[in-house]
PDB file of C-alpha atoms in Angstrom:
ATOM      1  CA  MET A   1       0.012   0.067   0.026  1.00  0.00           C
ATOM      2  CA  ARG A   2       1.157   3.495  -0.735  1.00  0.00           C
ATOM      3  CA  LEU A   3      -0.517   6.905  -0.448  1.00  0.00           C
ATOM      4  CA  LEU A   4       0.975   9.477  -2.685  1.00  0.00           C
ATOM      5  CA  PHE A   5       1.723  10.828   0.663  1.00  0.00           C
ATOM      6  CA  SER A   6       2.189   7.714   2.718  1.00  0.00           C
ATOM      7  CA  SER A   7      -0.449   7.528   5.454  1.00  0.00           C
ATOM      8  CA  SER A   8       1.631   5.775   8.089  1.00  0.00           C
ATOM      9  CA  ASN A   9       4.526   8.251   7.488  1.00  0.00           C
ATOM     10  CA  LEU A  10       2.121  11.241   8.021  1.00  0.00           C
ATOM     11  CA  ARG A  11       0.617   9.742  11.068  1.00  0.00           C
ATOM     12  CA  ARG A  12       4.025   9.252  12.712  1.00  0.00           C
ATOM     13  CA  GLY A  13       5.803  12.375  11.554  1.00  0.00           C
ATOM     14  CA  ALA A  14       7.492  11.746   8.244  1.00  0.00           C
ATOM     15  CA  CYS A  15      10.050  13.996   6.547  1.00  0.00           C
ATOM     16  CA  LEU A  16       8.078  16.154   4.247  1.00  0.00           C
ATOM     17  CA  ALA A  17      11.236  16.870   2.132  1.00  0.00           C
ATOM     18  CA  SER A  18      11.534  13.192   1.069  1.00  0.00           C
ATOM     19  CA  LEU A  19       7.750  13.087   0.202  1.00  0.00           C
ATOM     20  CA  HIS A  20       8.122  16.100  -2.095  1.00  0.00           C
ATOM     21  CA  LYS A  21      11.180  14.531  -3.744  1.00  0.00           C
ATOM     22  CA  TRP A  22       9.172  11.374  -4.333  1.00  0.00           C
ATOM     23  CA  MET A  23       6.323  13.337  -5.866  1.00  0.00           C
ATOM     24  CA  ARG A  24       8.618  15.149  -8.217  1.00  0.00           C
ATOM     25  CA  GLY A  25      10.155  11.846  -9.446  1.00  0.00           C
ATOM     26  CA  GLU A  26      13.667  12.524  -8.302  1.00  0.00           C
ATOM     27  CA  PRO A  27      15.854   9.406  -8.487  1.00  0.00           C
ATOM     28  CA  GLY A  28      16.483   7.660  -5.169  1.00  0.00           C
ATOM     29  CA  SER A  29      18.396   4.677  -3.905  1.00  0.00           C
ATOM     30  CA  PRO A  30      17.101   1.104  -4.587  1.00  0.00           C
ATOM     31  CA  PRO A  31      14.953  -0.609  -2.037  1.00  0.00           C
ATOM     32  CA  LYS A  32      16.805  -1.736   1.102  1.00  0.00           C
ATOM     33  CA  PRO A  33      17.540  -5.565   1.239  1.00  0.00           C
ATOM     34  CA  PHE A  34      14.834  -6.263   3.814  1.00  0.00           C
ATOM     35  CA  LEU A  35      12.267  -4.427   1.728  1.00  0.00           C
ATOM     36  CA  ARG A  36      13.338  -6.377  -1.282  1.00  0.00           C
ATOM     37  CA  THR A  37      12.650  -9.544   0.600  1.00  0.00           C
ATOM     38  CA  GLY A  38       9.121  -8.445   1.437  1.00  0.00           C
ATOM     39  CA  ILE A  39       8.411  -7.460  -2.210  1.00  0.00           C
ATOM     40  CA  VAL A  40       9.439 -10.911  -3.585  1.00  0.00           C
ATOM     41  CA  PHE A  41       7.684 -12.805  -0.793  1.00  0.00           C
ATOM     42  CA  HIS A  42       4.433 -10.804  -1.565  1.00  0.00           C
ATOM     43  CA  ASP A  43       4.912 -11.652  -5.272  1.00  0.00           C
ATOM     44  CA  ALA A  44       5.039 -15.358  -4.473  1.00  0.00           C
ATOM     45  CA  ALA A  45       2.090 -15.276  -2.093  1.00  0.00           C
ATOM     46  CA  ASP A  46      -0.027 -13.332  -4.588  1.00  0.00           C
ATOM     47  CA  ARG A  47       0.769 -15.769  -7.425  1.00  0.00           C
ATOM     48  CA  TYR A  48      -0.259 -18.635  -5.143  1.00  0.00           C
ATOM     49  CA  ASN A  49      -3.489 -17.008  -3.923  1.00  0.00           C
ATOM     50  CA  LYS A  50      -4.594 -16.153  -7.545  1.00  0.00           C
ATOM     51  CA  TRP A  51      -3.959 -19.735  -8.592  1.00  0.00           C
ATOM     52  CA  LEU A  52      -5.938 -21.102  -5.701  1.00  0.00           C
ATOM     53  CA  LEU A  53      -8.812 -18.825  -6.633  1.00  0.00           C
ATOM     54  CA  GLN A  54      -8.561 -19.909 -10.227  1.00  0.00           C
ATOM     55  CA  VAL A  55      -8.738 -23.602  -9.547  1.00  0.00           C
ATOM     56  CA  ARG A  56     -11.144 -23.123  -6.582  1.00  0.00           C
ATOM     57  CA  ARG A  57      -8.961 -24.725  -3.909  1.00  0.00           C
ATOM     58  CA  ALA A  58      -8.463 -23.908  -0.355  1.00  0.00           C
ATOM     59  CA  THR A  59      -4.788 -24.843  -0.263  1.00  0.00           C
ATOM     60  CA  ASP A  60      -2.303 -27.052  -2.179  1.00  0.00           C
ATOM     61  CA  LEU A  61       1.033 -27.749  -0.614  1.00  0.00           C
ATOM     62  CA  GLU A  62       2.306 -29.680  -3.541  1.00  0.00           C
ATOM     63  CA  GLU A  63       1.824 -26.930  -6.032  1.00  0.00           C
ATOM     64  CA  ALA A  64       2.818 -24.010  -3.693  1.00  0.00           C
ATOM     65  CA  PRO A  65       6.620 -24.239  -4.155  1.00  0.00           C
ATOM     66  CA  ARG A  66       6.428 -23.384  -7.920  1.00  0.00           C
ATOM     67  CA  PHE A  67       5.098 -19.897  -7.114  1.00  0.00           C
ATOM     68  CA  VAL A  68       7.998 -18.880  -4.949  1.00  0.00           C
ATOM     69  CA  ASN A  69      10.328 -20.347  -7.583  1.00  0.00           C
ATOM     70  CA  GLU A  70       8.673 -18.138 -10.180  1.00  0.00           C
ATOM     71  CA  ALA A  71       8.841 -14.993  -7.962  1.00  0.00           C
ATOM     72  CA  ILE A  72      12.519 -15.465  -7.177  1.00  0.00           C
ATOM     73  CA  ALA A  73      13.305 -16.151 -10.876  1.00  0.00           C
ATOM     74  CA  ALA A  74      11.679 -12.806 -11.589  1.00  0.00           C
ATOM     75  CA  ALA A  75      14.144 -11.095  -9.190  1.00  0.00           C
ATOM     76  CA  PRO A  76      17.603 -12.241 -10.267  1.00  0.00           C
ATOM     77  CA  ASP A  77      19.433  -9.750  -8.209  1.00  0.00           C
ATOM     78  CA  LEU A  78      18.715 -11.401  -4.915  1.00  0.00           C
ATOM     79  CA  SER A  79      21.498 -12.582  -2.701  1.00  0.00           C
ATOM     80  CA  GLY A  80      21.774 -16.196  -1.572  1.00  0.00           C
ATOM     81  CA  GLU A  81      20.788 -15.163   1.969  1.00  0.00           C
ATOM     82  CA  GLN A  82      17.703 -13.280   0.673  1.00  0.00           C
ATOM     83  CA  ASP A  83      16.739 -16.396  -1.458  1.00  0.00           C
ATOM     84  CA  MET A  84      16.880 -18.646   1.567  1.00  0.00           C
ATOM     85  CA  ASP A  85      14.971 -16.147   3.710  1.00  0.00           C
ATOM     86  CA  ILE A  86      12.162 -15.657   1.157  1.00  0.00           C
ATOM     87  CA  ARG A  87      11.774 -19.505   0.713  1.00  0.00           C
ATOM     88  CA  GLY A  88      11.669 -20.001   4.507  1.00  0.00           C
ATOM     89  CA  VAL A  89       9.032 -17.355   5.249  1.00  0.00           C
ATOM     90  CA  TYR A  90       6.887 -18.494   2.318  1.00  0.00           C
ATOM     91  CA  ARG A  91       7.117 -22.113   3.382  1.00  0.00           C
ATOM     92  CA  ARG A  92       5.897 -21.191   6.875  1.00  0.00           C
ATOM     93  CA  HIS A  93       3.220 -18.989   5.323  1.00  0.00           C
ATOM     94  CA  VAL A  94       1.701 -21.561   2.964  1.00  0.00           C
ATOM     95  CA  GLY A  95       1.890 -24.309   5.704  1.00  0.00           C
ATOM     96  CA  SER A  96      -0.862 -22.630   7.590  1.00  0.00           C
ATOM     97  CA  TRP A  97      -2.663 -20.642   4.848  1.00  0.00           C
ATOM     98  CA  SER A  98      -6.108 -21.689   3.679  1.00  0.00           C
ATOM     99  CA  ILE A  99      -8.864 -19.787   1.896  1.00  0.00           C
ATOM    100  CA  ASP A 100     -12.454 -20.248   0.997  1.00  0.00           C
ATOM    101  CA  PRO A 101     -12.792 -19.337  -2.699  1.00  0.00           C
ATOM    102  CA  THR A 102     -16.604 -18.923  -2.331  1.00  0.00           C
ATOM    103  CA  LEU A 103     -16.065 -15.975   0.049  1.00  0.00           C
ATOM    104  CA  ALA A 104     -13.162 -14.291  -1.817  1.00  0.00           C
ATOM    105  CA  LEU A 105     -13.403 -10.829  -3.352  1.00  0.00           C
ATOM    106  CA  GLY A 106      -9.883 -11.340  -4.699  1.00  0.00           C
ATOM    107  CA  ALA A 107      -6.157 -11.475  -4.040  1.00  0.00           C
ATOM    108  CA  GLU A 108      -4.017  -8.356  -4.268  1.00  0.00           C
ATOM    109  CA  ARG A 109      -7.025  -6.154  -4.845  1.00  0.00           C
ATOM    110  CA  ALA A 110      -5.965  -2.873  -6.325  1.00  0.00           C
ATOM    111  CA  ILE A 111      -7.686   0.352  -5.301  1.00  0.00           C
ATOM    112  CA  VAL A 112      -7.186   3.879  -6.728  1.00  0.00           C
ATOM    113  CA  LEU A 113      -9.190   6.873  -5.525  1.00  0.00           C
ATOM    114  CA  ASP A 114      -9.026  10.364  -7.030  1.00  0.00           C
ATOM    115  CA  ARG A 115      -9.034  13.613  -5.055  1.00  0.00           C
ATOM    116  CA  ASN A 116     -12.829  13.497  -4.690  1.00  0.00           C
ATOM    117  CA  LEU A 117     -12.416   9.983  -3.314  1.00  0.00           C
ATOM    118  CA  ASN A 118     -14.050   8.335  -6.399  1.00  0.00           C
ATOM    119  CA  VAL A 119     -12.821   4.904  -7.394  1.00  0.00           C
ATOM    120  CA  ILE A 120     -10.929   5.064 -10.681  1.00  0.00           C
ATOM    121  CA  PRO A 121      -9.387   2.200 -12.902  1.00  0.00           C
ATOM    122  CA  TRP A 122      -6.035   0.819 -11.692  1.00  0.00           C
ATOM    123  CA  ASP A 123      -3.056   1.168 -13.969  1.00  0.00           C
ATOM    124  CA  PRO A 124      -0.469  -1.594 -13.205  1.00  0.00           C
ATOM    125  CA  ALA A 125       2.333   0.847 -13.948  1.00  0.00           C
ATOM    126  CA  LEU A 126       1.333   2.747 -10.842  1.00  0.00           C
ATOM    127  CA  GLU A 127       3.013   0.030  -8.811  1.00  0.00           C
ATOM    128  CA  TYR A 128       6.585   1.150  -8.518  1.00  0.00           C
ATOM    129  CA  ASP A 129       8.954  -1.700  -9.482  1.00  0.00           C
ATOM    130  CA  GLY A 130      12.181   0.313 -10.101  1.00  0.00           C
ATOM    131  CA  ASP A 131      10.995   2.034 -13.238  1.00  0.00           C
ATOM    132  CA  ARG A 132      10.217   5.548 -11.941  1.00  0.00           C
ATOM    133  CA  ALA A 133       9.633   7.000 -15.462  1.00  0.00           C
ATOM    134  CA  ALA A 134       6.912   4.485 -16.179  1.00  0.00           C
ATOM    135  CA  MET A 135       5.319   5.175 -12.784  1.00  0.00           C
ATOM    136  CA  ARG A 136       5.290   8.908 -13.494  1.00  0.00           C
ATOM    137  CA  ALA A 137       3.840   8.343 -16.972  1.00  0.00           C
ATOM    138  CA  ALA A 138       1.088   6.223 -15.342  1.00  0.00           C
ATOM    139  CA  LEU A 139       0.326   8.971 -12.907  1.00  0.00           C
ATOM    140  CA  GLU A 140      -0.148  11.414 -15.732  1.00  0.00           C
ATOM    141  CA  ARG A 141      -2.518   9.030 -17.470  1.00  0.00           C
ATOM    142  CA  THR A 142      -4.546   8.443 -14.311  1.00  0.00           C
ATOM    143  CA  PRO A 143      -7.280  11.158 -13.568  1.00  0.00           C
ATOM    144  CA  THR A 144      -5.705  12.809 -10.500  1.00  0.00           C
ATOM    145  CA  PRO A 145      -4.832   9.858  -8.382  1.00  0.00           C
ATOM    146  CA  PHE A 146      -4.823  10.559  -4.653  1.00  0.00           C
ATOM    147  CA  ILE A 147      -4.735   7.161  -2.943  1.00  0.00           C
ATOM    148  CA  ARG A 148      -3.500   3.913  -4.464  1.00  0.00           C
ATOM    149  CA  ALA A 149      -3.252   0.679  -2.694  1.00  0.00           C
ATOM    150  CA  LYS A 150      -3.176  -3.065  -2.955  1.00  0.00           C
ATOM    151  CA  LEU A 151      -4.942  -5.295  -0.423  1.00  0.00           C
ATOM    152  CA  ASP A 152      -3.279  -8.710  -0.185  1.00  0.00           C
ATOM    153  CA  TYR A 153      -6.463 -10.777   0.356  1.00  0.00           C
ATOM    154  CA  VAL A 154     -10.124  -9.829   0.717  1.00  0.00           C
ATOM    155  CA  GLU A 155     -13.262 -11.866   1.508  1.00  0.00           C
ATOM    156  CA  VAL A 156     -16.814 -11.170   2.622  1.00  0.00           C
ATOM    157  CA  LYS A 157     -19.220 -13.202   4.660  1.00  0.00           C
ATOM    158  CA  ASP A 158     -22.652 -12.192   6.048  1.00  0.00           C
ATOM    159  CA  GLY A 159     -22.061  -8.481   5.322  1.00  0.00           C
ATOM    160  CA  ARG A 160     -18.630  -8.492   7.106  1.00  0.00           C
ATOM    161  CA  LEU A 161     -15.611  -7.488   4.943  1.00  0.00           C
ATOM    162  CA  THR A 162     -12.283  -9.104   5.988  1.00  0.00           C
ATOM    163  CA  ILE A 163      -8.918  -7.862   4.700  1.00  0.00           C
ATOM    164  CA  THR A 164      -5.761  -9.797   5.389  1.00  0.00           C
ATOM    165  CA  ASP A 165      -2.394  -8.133   5.130  1.00  0.00           C
ATOM    166  CA  LEU A 166       0.742 -10.271   4.938  1.00  0.00           C
ATOM    167  CA  LYS A 167       3.801  -9.137   6.930  1.00  0.00           C
ATOM    168  CA  THR A 168       7.432 -10.362   6.624  1.00  0.00           C
ATOM    169  CA  GLN A 169       8.976  -8.198   9.406  1.00  0.00           C
ATOM    170  CA  TRP A 170      11.088  -9.713  12.113  1.00  0.00           C
ATOM    171  CA  GLY A 171       8.816  -8.458  15.023  1.00  0.00           C
ATOM    172  CA  VAL A 172       5.243  -9.108  15.832  1.00  0.00           C
ATOM    173  CA  TRP A 173       3.203  -6.105  16.937  1.00  0.00           C
ATOM    174  CA  SER A 174       1.434  -6.160  20.278  1.00  0.00           C
ATOM    175  CA  PRO A 175      -2.430  -6.019  20.328  1.00  0.00           C
ATOM    176  CA  ASP A 176      -2.256  -2.602  22.041  1.00  0.00           C
ATOM    177  CA  SER A 177      -0.029  -1.137  19.273  1.00  0.00           C
ATOM    178  CA  VAL A 178      -2.198  -2.474  16.488  1.00  0.00           C
ATOM    179  CA  GLU A 179      -5.070  -0.373  17.863  1.00  0.00           C
ATOM    180  CA  GLU A 180      -3.025   2.775  17.323  1.00  0.00           C
ATOM    181  CA  LEU A 181      -1.738   1.988  13.827  1.00  0.00           C
ATOM    182  CA  THR A 182      -2.861   4.020  10.760  1.00  0.00           C
ATOM    183  CA  GLN A 183      -2.322   1.137   8.281  1.00  0.00           C
ATOM    184  CA  PRO A 184      -5.315  -1.158   9.502  1.00  0.00           C
ATOM    185  CA  LYS A 185      -7.725   1.799   9.646  1.00  0.00           C
ATOM    186  CA  LEU A 186      -6.715   2.915   6.116  1.00  0.00           C
ATOM    187  CA  TYR A 187      -7.014  -0.629   4.667  1.00  0.00           C
ATOM    188  CA  ALA A 188     -10.488  -0.911   6.258  1.00  0.00           C
ATOM    189  CA  TRP A 189     -11.668   2.487   5.020  1.00  0.00           C
ATOM    190  CA  LEU A 190     -10.419   1.803   1.501  1.00  0.00           C
ATOM    191  CA  GLY A 191     -12.141  -1.669   1.562  1.00  0.00           C
ATOM    192  CA  LEU A 192     -15.398  -0.029   2.768  1.00  0.00           C
ATOM    193  CA  ARG A 193     -15.222   2.672   0.124  1.00  0.00           C
ATOM    194  CA  ALA A 194     -14.238   0.770  -2.872  1.00  0.00           C
ATOM    195  CA  LEU A 195     -15.306  -2.842  -2.333  1.00  0.00           C
ATOM    196  CA  LEU A 196     -18.272  -3.179   0.037  1.00  0.00           C
ATOM    197  CA  PRO A 197     -19.750   0.397   0.928  1.00  0.00           C
ATOM    198  CA  ASP A 198     -22.682  -1.297   2.748  1.00  0.00           C
ATOM    199  CA  ALA A 199     -20.570  -3.592   4.994  1.00  0.00           C
ATOM    200  CA  ASP A 200     -21.809  -4.072   8.514  1.00  0.00           C
ATOM    201  CA  ALA A 201     -18.255  -4.208   9.816  1.00  0.00           C
ATOM    202  CA  VAL A 202     -14.661  -4.360   8.479  1.00  0.00           C
ATOM    203  CA  GLU A 203     -12.050  -6.600   9.923  1.00  0.00           C
ATOM    204  CA  VAL A 204      -8.359  -6.273   9.211  1.00  0.00           C
ATOM    205  CA  ILE A 205      -6.055  -9.311   9.980  1.00  0.00           C
ATOM    206  CA  LEU A 206      -2.370  -8.655  10.087  1.00  0.00           C
ATOM    207  CA  ARG A 207      -0.736 -11.997   9.422  1.00  0.00           C
ATOM    208  CA  PHE A 208       2.981 -12.140  10.414  1.00  0.00           C
ATOM    209  CA  SER A 209       4.021 -14.814   8.064  1.00  0.00           C
ATOM    210  CA  ARG A 210       7.606 -15.245   9.408  1.00  0.00           C
ATOM    211  CA  TRP A 211       6.175 -16.358  12.841  1.00  0.00           C
ATOM    212  CA  GLY A 212       2.643 -17.695  12.009  1.00  0.00           C
ATOM    213  CA  ALA A 213       1.144 -15.042  14.414  1.00  0.00           C
ATOM    214  CA  THR A 214      -1.923 -12.851  13.555  1.00  0.00           C
ATOM    215  CA  ARG A 215      -3.371  -9.688  14.958  1.00  0.00           C
ATOM    216  CA  SER A 216      -6.992  -8.535  14.107  1.00  0.00           C
ATOM    217  CA  ILE A 217      -8.945  -5.452  14.620  1.00  0.00           C
ATOM    218  CA  THR A 218     -12.644  -4.820  13.721  1.00  0.00           C
ATOM    219  CA  PHE A 219     -14.027  -1.429  12.690  1.00  0.00           C
ATOM    220  CA  ASP A 220     -17.509   0.054  12.615  1.00  0.00           C
ATOM    221  CA  PRO A 221     -18.136   1.943   9.295  1.00  0.00           C
ATOM    222  CA  GLY A 222     -19.108   5.162  10.950  1.00  0.00           C
ATOM    223  CA  GLU A 223     -15.872   5.200  12.949  1.00  0.00           C
ATOM    224  CA  LEU A 224     -13.893   4.688   9.729  1.00  0.00           C
ATOM    225  CA  GLU A 225     -15.513   7.681   7.970  1.00  0.00           C
ATOM    226  CA  ALA A 226     -14.851  10.014  10.920  1.00  0.00           C
ATOM    227  CA  TRP A 227     -11.220   8.866  11.098  1.00  0.00           C
ATOM    228  CA  ALA A 228     -10.685   9.367   7.381  1.00  0.00           C
ATOM    229  CA  ASP A 229     -11.878  12.851   7.525  1.00  0.00           C
ATOM    230  CA  ASP A 230      -9.235  13.666   9.972  1.00  0.00           C
ATOM    231  CA  LEU A 231      -6.473  11.988   7.988  1.00  0.00           C
ATOM    232  CA  LEU A 232      -7.488  13.615   4.778  1.00  0.00           C
ATOM    233  CA  ALA A 233      -7.284  17.005   6.325  1.00  0.00           C
ATOM    234  CA  VAL A 234      -3.769  16.292   7.333  1.00  0.00           C
ATOM    235  CA  ILE A 235      -2.799  15.171   3.785  1.00  0.00           C
ATOM    236  CA  ARG A 236      -4.430  18.162   2.199  1.00  0.00           C
ATOM    237  CA  ARG A 237      -2.578  20.473   4.621  1.00  0.00           C
ATOM    238  CA  ILE A 238       0.670  18.888   3.539  1.00  0.00           C
ATOM    239  CA  GLU A 239      -0.169  19.210  -0.084  1.00  0.00           C
ATOM    240  CA  GLU A 240      -0.498  22.920   0.390  1.00  0.00           C
ATOM    241  CA  THR A 241       2.969  23.151   1.833  1.00  0.00           C
ATOM    242  CA  PRO A 242       5.377  24.434  -0.796  1.00  0.00           C
ATOM    243  CA  PRO A 243       8.598  22.334  -1.171  1.00  0.00           C
ATOM    244  CA  GLU A 244      10.885  25.287  -0.556  1.00  0.00           C
ATOM    245  CA  ALA A 245       9.288  25.780   2.834  1.00  0.00           C
ATOM    246  CA  VAL A 246      10.058  22.169   3.983  1.00  0.00           C
ATOM    247  CA  ARG A 247      13.075  21.151   5.971  1.00  0.00           C
ATOM    248  CA  PRO A 248      14.380  17.566   6.090  1.00  0.00           C
ATOM    249  CA  THR A 249      13.682  16.070   9.528  1.00  0.00           C
ATOM    250  CA  VAL A 250      15.103  12.991  11.183  1.00  0.00           C
ATOM    251  CA  CYS A 251      12.350  10.449  12.046  1.00  0.00           C
ATOM    252  CA  SER A 252      11.686   6.785  12.537  1.00  0.00           C
ATOM    253  CA  PHE A 253      11.291   6.272   8.692  1.00  0.00           C
ATOM    254  CA  CYS A 254      14.760   7.494   7.811  1.00  0.00           C
ATOM    255  CA  ASP A 255      16.007   3.874   7.342  1.00  0.00           C
ATOM    256  CA  LEU A 256      13.367   3.389   4.719  1.00  0.00           C
ATOM    257  CA  CYS A 257      13.950   6.604   2.813  1.00  0.00           C
ATOM    258  CA  GLU A 258      15.177   6.575  -0.791  1.00  0.00           C
ATOM    259  CA  TYR A 259      16.776   9.994  -0.285  1.00  0.00           C
ATOM    260  CA  ARG A 260      18.813   9.516   2.876  1.00  0.00           C
ATOM    261  CA  LYS A 261      22.196   9.690   1.135  1.00  0.00           C
ATOM    262  CA  GLY A 262      23.348  13.297   1.324  1.00  0.00           C
ATOM    263  CA  CYS A 263      20.416  14.485   3.329  1.00  0.00           C
ATOM    264  CA  LYS A 264      21.086  17.577   5.385  1.00  0.00           C
ATOM    265  CA  ALA A 265      18.865  16.340   8.197  1.00  0.00           C
ATOM    266  CA  TRP A 266      21.676  14.304   9.660  1.00  0.00           C
ATOM    267  CA  GLU A 267      23.500  17.597  10.314  1.00  0.00           C
ATOM    268  CA  ASP A 268      20.806  18.531  12.826  1.00  0.00           C
ATOM    269  CA  ASP A 269      18.952  15.685  14.602  1.00  0.00           C
ATOM    270  CA  GLU A 270      17.395  17.981  17.221  1.00  0.00           C
ATOM    271  CA  GLU A 271      14.357  18.844  15.105  1.00  0.00           C
ATOM    272  CA  THR A 272      11.038  18.367  16.872  1.00  0.00           C
ATOM    273  CA  ILE A 273       8.593  16.742  14.522  1.00  0.00           C
ATOM    274  CA  PRO A 274       4.746  16.415  14.691  1.00  0.00           C
ATOM    275  CA  THR A 275       3.610  12.818  15.573  1.00  0.00           C
ATOM    276  CA  THR A 276      -0.212  13.160  15.367  1.00  0.00           C
ATOM    277  CA  PRO A 277      -2.667  14.593  12.915  1.00  0.00           C
ATOM    278  CA  GLU A 278      -3.639  17.296  15.277  1.00  0.00           C
ATOM    279  CA  GLU A 279      -0.006  18.362  15.623  1.00  0.00           C
ATOM    280  CA  TRP A 280       0.432  18.385  11.804  1.00  0.00           C
ATOM    281  CA  LEU A 281      -2.604  20.592  11.434  1.00  0.00           C
ATOM    282  CA  ALA A 282      -1.249  22.998  14.086  1.00  0.00           C
ATOM    283  CA  ALA A 283       2.258  23.093  12.639  1.00  0.00           C
TER     284      ALA A 283
END
């Protein structure tokens, strides 16, 4: 998932300078190794899920390995260590993964909203895979994209929308921390708006595939709409901020930033940054 202004970054006080650089299409460094691992794992899991839906099966451990082989073959720059790690996480994932094709709304469901929050057609080139020029060309073809996302797996039963997000990180979030995260709320709101507007409830399941652990949280539709209003106000406030008025800031997302090399923020790490939507609006 990626907002043109990343939602989780905004929520936790991201560096606006890097967001403006990303929007302008400035070249950045390639994905960090641990991010690359997650990208390839998700490719393998998505291939497997789509095949299961196509053949109408809940699981198939005999066929599962070929999909990780295909995903790794499509990423020839992986190190031997990354190769082994991806295979290990994928093996643990498929060992306990099972779906009900009769309930599925799809695997890796793509969602794009315009600035009026209308759903618009997805252009595959909007998914950044290293070709920034192609991504920017897709942005120009798309009618004012504002939010674009891919939901790993979605199903619906008895009016309840369930979104599963696969995680490859080394830690497992506590139940209390999940309650405070922006990402599950954003996924739930996007699913409600684009896939099942009349859902009675939206559940988001975070599946930590490396460990076989899950965390889930359920949202009321009215709660989601009120939360989204606050977040969108933050995003629009940042859009109105001219790039020349933005200073780089050190924050918890620096390790993920494509523009860290040569960043002046590391000359001054005493900057106090907003950490909540309310602080952003007051800044």
